[in-house]
PDB file of C-alpha atoms in Angstrom:
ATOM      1  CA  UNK X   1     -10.041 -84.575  13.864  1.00  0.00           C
ATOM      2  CA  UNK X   2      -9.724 -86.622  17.083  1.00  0.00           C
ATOM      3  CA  UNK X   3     -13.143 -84.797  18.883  1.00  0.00           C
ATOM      4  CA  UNK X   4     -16.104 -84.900  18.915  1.00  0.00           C
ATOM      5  CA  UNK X   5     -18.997 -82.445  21.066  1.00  0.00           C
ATOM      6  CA  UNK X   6     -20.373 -83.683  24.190  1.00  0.00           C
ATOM      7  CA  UNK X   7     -23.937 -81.822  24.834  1.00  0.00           C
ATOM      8  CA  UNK X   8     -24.830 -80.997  28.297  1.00  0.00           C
ATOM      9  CA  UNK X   9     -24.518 -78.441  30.603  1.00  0.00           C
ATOM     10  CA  UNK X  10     -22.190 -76.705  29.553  1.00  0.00           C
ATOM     11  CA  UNK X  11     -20.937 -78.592  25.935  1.00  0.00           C
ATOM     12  CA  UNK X  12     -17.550 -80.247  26.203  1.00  0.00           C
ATOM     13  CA  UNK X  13     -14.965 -81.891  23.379  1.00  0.00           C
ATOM     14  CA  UNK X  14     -15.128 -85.819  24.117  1.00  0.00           C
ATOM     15  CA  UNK X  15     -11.307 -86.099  22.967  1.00  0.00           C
ATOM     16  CA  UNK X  16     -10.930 -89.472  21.429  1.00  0.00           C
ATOM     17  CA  UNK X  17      -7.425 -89.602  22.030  1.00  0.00           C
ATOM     18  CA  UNK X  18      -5.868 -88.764  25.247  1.00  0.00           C
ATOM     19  CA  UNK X  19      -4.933 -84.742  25.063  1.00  0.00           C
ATOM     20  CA  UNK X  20      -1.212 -85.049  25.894  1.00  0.00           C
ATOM     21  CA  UNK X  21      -0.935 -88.036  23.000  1.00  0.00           C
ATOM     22  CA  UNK X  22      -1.688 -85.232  20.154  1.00  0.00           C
ATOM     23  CA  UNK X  23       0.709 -84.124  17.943  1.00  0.00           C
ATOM     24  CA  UNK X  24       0.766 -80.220  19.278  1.00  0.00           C
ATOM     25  CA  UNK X  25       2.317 -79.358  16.135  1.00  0.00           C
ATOM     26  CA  UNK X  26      -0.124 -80.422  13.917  1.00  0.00           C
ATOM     27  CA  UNK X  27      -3.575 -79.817  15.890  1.00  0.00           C
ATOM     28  CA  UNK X  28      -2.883 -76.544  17.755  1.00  0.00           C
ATOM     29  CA  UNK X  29      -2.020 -74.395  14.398  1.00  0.00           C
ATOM     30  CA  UNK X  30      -5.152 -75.726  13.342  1.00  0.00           C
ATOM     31  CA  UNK X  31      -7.366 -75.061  16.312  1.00  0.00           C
ATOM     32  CA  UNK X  32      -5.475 -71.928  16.420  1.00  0.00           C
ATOM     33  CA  UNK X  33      -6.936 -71.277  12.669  1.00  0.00           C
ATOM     34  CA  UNK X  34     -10.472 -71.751  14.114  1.00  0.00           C
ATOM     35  CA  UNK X  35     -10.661 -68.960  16.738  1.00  0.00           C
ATOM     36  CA  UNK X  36     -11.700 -66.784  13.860  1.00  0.00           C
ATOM     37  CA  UNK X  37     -15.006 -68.642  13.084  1.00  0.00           C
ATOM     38  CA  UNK X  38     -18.490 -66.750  13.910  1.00  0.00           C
ATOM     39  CA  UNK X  39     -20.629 -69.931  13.467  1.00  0.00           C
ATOM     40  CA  UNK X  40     -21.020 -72.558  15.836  1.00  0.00           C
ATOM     41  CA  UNK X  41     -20.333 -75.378  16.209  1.00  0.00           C
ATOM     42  CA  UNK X  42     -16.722 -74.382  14.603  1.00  0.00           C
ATOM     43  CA  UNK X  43     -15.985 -71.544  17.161  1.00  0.00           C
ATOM     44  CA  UNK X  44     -16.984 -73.884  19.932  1.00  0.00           C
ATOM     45  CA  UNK X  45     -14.861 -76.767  18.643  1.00  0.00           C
ATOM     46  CA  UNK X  46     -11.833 -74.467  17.833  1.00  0.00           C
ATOM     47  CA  UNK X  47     -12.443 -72.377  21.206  1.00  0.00           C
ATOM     48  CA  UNK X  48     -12.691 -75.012  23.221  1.00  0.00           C
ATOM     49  CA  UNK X  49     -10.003 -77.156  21.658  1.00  0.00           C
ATOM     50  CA  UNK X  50      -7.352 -74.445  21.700  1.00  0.00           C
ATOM     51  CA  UNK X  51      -8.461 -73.806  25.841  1.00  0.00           C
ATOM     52  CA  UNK X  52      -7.837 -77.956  25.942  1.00  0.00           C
ATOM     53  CA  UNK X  53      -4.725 -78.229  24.200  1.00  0.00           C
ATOM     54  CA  UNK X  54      -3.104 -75.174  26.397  1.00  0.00           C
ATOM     55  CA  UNK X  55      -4.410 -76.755  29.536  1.00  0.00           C
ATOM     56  CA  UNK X  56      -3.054 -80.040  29.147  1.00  0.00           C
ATOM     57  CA  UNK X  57       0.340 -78.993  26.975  1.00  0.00           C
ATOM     58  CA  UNK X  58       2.646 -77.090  29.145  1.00  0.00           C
ATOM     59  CA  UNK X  59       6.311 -78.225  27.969  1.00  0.00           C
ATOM     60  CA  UNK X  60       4.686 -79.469  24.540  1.00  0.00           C
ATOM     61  CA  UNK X  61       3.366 -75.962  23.462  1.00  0.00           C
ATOM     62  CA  UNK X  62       6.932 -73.816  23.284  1.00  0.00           C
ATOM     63  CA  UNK X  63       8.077 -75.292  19.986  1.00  0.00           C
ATOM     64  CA  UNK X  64       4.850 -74.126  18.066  1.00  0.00           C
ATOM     65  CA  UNK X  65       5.225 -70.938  19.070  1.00  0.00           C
ATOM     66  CA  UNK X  66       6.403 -69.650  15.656  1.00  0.00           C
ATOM     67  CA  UNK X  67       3.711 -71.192  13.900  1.00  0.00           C
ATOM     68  CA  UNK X  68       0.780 -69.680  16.023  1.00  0.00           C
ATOM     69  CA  UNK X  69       1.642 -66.480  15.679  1.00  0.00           C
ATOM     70  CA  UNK X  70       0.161 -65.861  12.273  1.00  0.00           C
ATOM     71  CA  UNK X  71      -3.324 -67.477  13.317  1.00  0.00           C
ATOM     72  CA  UNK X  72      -2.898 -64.765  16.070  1.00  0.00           C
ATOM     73  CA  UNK X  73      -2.033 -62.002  13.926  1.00  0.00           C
ATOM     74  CA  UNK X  74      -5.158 -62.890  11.489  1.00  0.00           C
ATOM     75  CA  UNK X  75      -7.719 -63.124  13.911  1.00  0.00           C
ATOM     76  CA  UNK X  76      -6.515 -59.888  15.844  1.00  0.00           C
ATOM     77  CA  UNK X  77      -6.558 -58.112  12.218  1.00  0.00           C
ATOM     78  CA  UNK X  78     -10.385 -59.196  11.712  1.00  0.00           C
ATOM     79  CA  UNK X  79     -11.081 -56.214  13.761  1.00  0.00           C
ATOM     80  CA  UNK X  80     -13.836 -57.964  15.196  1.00  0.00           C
ATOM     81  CA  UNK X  81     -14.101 -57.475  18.786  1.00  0.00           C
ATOM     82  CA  UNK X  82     -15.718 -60.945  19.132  1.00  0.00           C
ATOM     83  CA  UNK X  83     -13.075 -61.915  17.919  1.00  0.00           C
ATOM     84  CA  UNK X  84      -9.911 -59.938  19.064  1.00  0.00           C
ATOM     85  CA  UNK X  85     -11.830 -60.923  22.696  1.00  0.00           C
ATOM     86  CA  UNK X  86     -11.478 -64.315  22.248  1.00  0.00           C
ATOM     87  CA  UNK X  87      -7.736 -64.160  21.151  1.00  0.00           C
ATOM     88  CA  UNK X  88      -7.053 -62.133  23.965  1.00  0.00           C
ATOM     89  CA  UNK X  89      -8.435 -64.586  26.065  1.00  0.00           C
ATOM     90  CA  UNK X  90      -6.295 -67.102  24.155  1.00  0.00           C
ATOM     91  CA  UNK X  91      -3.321 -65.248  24.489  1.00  0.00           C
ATOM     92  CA  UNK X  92      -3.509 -64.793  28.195  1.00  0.00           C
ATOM     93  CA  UNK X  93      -3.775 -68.556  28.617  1.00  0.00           C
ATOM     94  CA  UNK X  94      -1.431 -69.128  26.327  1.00  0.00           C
ATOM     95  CA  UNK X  95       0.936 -67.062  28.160  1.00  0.00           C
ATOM     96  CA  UNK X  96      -0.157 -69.041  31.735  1.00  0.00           C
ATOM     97  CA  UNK X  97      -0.150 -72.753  30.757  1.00  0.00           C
ATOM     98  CA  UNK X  98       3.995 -72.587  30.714  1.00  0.00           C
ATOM     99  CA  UNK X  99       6.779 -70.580  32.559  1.00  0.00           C
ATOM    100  CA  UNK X 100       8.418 -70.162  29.526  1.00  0.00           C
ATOM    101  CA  UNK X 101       5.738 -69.082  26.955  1.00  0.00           C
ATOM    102  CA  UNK X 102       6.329 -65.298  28.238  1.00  0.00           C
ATOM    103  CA  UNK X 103       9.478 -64.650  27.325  1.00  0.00           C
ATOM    104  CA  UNK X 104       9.168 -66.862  23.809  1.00  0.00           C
ATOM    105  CA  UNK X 105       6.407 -64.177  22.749  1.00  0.00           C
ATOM    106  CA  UNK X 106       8.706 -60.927  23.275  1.00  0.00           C
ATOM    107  CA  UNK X 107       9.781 -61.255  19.454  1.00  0.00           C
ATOM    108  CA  UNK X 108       6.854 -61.662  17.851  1.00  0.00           C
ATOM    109  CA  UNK X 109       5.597 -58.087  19.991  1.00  0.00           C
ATOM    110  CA  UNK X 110       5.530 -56.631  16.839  1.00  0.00           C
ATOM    111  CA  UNK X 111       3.406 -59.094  15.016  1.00  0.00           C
ATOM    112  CA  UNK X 112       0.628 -59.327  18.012  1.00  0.00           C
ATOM    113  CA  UNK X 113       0.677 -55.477  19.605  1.00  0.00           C
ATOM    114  CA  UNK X 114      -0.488 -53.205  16.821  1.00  0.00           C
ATOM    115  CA  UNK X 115      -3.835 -54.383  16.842  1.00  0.00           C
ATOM    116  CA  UNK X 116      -4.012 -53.967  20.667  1.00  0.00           C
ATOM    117  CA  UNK X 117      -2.536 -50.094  20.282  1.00  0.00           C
ATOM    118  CA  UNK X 118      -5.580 -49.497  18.389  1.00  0.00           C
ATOM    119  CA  UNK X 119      -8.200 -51.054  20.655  1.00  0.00           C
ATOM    120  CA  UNK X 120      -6.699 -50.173  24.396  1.00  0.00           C
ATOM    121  CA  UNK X 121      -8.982 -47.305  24.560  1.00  0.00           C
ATOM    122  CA  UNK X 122     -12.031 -49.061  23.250  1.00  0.00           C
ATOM    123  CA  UNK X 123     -14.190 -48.978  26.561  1.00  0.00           C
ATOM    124  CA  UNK X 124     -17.482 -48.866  27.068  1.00  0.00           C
ATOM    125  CA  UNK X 125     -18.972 -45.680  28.633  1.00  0.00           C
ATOM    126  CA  UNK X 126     -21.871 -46.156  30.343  1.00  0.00           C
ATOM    127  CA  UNK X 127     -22.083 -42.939  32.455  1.00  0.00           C
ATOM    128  CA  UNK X 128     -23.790 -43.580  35.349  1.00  0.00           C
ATOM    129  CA  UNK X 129     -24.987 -46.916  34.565  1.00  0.00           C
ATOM    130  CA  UNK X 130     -23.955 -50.442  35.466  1.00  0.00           C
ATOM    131  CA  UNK X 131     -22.186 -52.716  32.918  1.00  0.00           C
ATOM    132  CA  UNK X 132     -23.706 -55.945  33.924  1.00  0.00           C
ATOM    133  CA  UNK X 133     -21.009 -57.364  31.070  1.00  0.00           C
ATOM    134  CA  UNK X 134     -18.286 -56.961  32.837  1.00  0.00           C
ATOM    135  CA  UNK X 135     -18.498 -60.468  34.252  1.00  0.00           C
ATOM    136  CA  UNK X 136     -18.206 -62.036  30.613  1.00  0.00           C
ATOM    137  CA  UNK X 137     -14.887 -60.016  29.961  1.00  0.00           C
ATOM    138  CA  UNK X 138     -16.033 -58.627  27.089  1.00  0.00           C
ATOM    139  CA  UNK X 139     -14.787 -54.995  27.309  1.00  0.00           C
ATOM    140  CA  UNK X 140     -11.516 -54.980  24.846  1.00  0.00           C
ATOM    141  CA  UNK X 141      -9.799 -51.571  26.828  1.00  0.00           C
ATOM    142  CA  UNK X 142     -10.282 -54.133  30.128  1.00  0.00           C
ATOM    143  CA  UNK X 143      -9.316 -57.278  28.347  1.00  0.00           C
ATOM    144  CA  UNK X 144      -6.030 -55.421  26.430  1.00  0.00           C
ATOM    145  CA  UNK X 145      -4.766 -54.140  29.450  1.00  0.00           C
ATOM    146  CA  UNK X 146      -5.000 -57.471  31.417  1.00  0.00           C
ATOM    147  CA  UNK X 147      -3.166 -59.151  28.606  1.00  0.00           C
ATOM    148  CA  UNK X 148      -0.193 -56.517  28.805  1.00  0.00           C
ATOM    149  CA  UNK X 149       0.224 -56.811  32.153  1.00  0.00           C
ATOM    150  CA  UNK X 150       0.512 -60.866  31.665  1.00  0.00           C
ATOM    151  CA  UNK X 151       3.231 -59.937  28.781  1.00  0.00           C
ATOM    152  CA  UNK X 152       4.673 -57.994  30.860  1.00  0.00           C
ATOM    153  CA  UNK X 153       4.982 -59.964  34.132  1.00  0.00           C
ATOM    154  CA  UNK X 154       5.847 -63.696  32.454  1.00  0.00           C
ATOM    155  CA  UNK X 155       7.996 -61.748  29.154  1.00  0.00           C
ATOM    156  CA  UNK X 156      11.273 -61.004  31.044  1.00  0.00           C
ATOM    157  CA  UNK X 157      13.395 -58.011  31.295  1.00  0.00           C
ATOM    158  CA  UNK X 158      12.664 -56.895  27.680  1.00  0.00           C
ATOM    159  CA  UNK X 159       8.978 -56.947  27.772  1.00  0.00           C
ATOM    160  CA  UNK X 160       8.307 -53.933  29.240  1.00  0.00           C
ATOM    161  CA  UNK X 161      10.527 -52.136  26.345  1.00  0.00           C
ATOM    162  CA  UNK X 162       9.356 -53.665  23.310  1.00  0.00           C
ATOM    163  CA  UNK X 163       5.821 -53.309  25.228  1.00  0.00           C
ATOM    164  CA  UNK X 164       6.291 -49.585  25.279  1.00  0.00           C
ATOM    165  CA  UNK X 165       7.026 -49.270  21.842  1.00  0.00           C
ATOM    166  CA  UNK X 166       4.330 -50.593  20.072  1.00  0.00           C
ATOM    167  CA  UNK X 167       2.078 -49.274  22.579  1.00  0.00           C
ATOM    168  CA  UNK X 168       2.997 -46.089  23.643  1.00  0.00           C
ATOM    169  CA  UNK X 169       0.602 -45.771  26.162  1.00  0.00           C
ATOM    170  CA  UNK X 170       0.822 -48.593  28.381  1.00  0.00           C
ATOM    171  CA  UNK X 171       2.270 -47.776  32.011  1.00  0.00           C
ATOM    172  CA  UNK X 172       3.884 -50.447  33.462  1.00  0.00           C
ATOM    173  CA  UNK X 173       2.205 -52.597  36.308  1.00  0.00           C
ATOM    174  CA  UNK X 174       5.725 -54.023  37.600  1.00  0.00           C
ATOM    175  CA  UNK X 175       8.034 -50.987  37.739  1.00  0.00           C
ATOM    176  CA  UNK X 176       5.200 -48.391  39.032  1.00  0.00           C
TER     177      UNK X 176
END
């Protein structure tokens, strides 16, 4: 692998090849693989490498679509909300680092949303009290919804539909 960790404040990956020079359909299936780890320094690298590759890929990350989704679907079906939280947070920048990333997603709805349909309603109630938390967007209802909405803005006409279907419960954020 082309990285290595840079310690300071906070770590980095010291890329020894320039980012755009990778070969996005080898590495980012792979990185993709890693957002499942619990140990560091492998969740860091994978993270972190994923966050890289999406920010510097744009046109270069459509054609691996199809082979992302079933690191996706795996690490959503870990049931780990660690986990499912940092795939969400994936997901979202996956769906922001190209114009056309949205609407490539809208088949593979049915591979990605059933996990979400379970978690939407998985908030935290705290009563009265504060959730300090909230600034780590770590609360999966919070983080599901945010990550519709993004499907459902950047995903087209049919997004909303095949939204709906696999979660039943989702209100729209464009059409209300």
């Amino acid at each position: 692998m082309p990285i290595q960790i840079e310690h300071g404040s906070p770590n980095k990956i010291l890329w020894k090849i320039e980012v755009k020079q990778l070969d996005y359909h080898h590495y980012l299936p792979i990185f993709m693989e890693g957002i499942r780890e619990k140990q560091d320094p492998y969740r860091f690298l994978a993270v972190q490498g994923v966050f890289d590759l999406l920010t510097h890929g744009q046109a270069k990350v459509l054609p691996v679509i199809p082979q992302l989704i079933i690191p996706i679907k795996m690490a959503l079906n870990t049931r780990d909300p660690d986990v499912i939280a940092t795939t969400l947070h994936v997901l979202q920048s996956l769906v922001l680092c190209s114009d056309t990333i949205g609407e490539a997603l809208v088949p593979y709805y049915r591979q990605i949303l059933p996990i979400m349909n379970l978690f939407k309603t998985n908030n935290k109630n705290q009563g009265d009290a504060i959730d300090y938390s909230q600034r780590k967007q770590t609360n999966l209802g919070d983080l599901i919804q945010q990550t519709l909405e993004l499907f459902e803005t950047h995903g087209g006409d049919d997004a909303f539909i095949n939204i709906k279907y696999m979660v039943p419960t989702y209100e729209s954020c464009v059409l209300n």
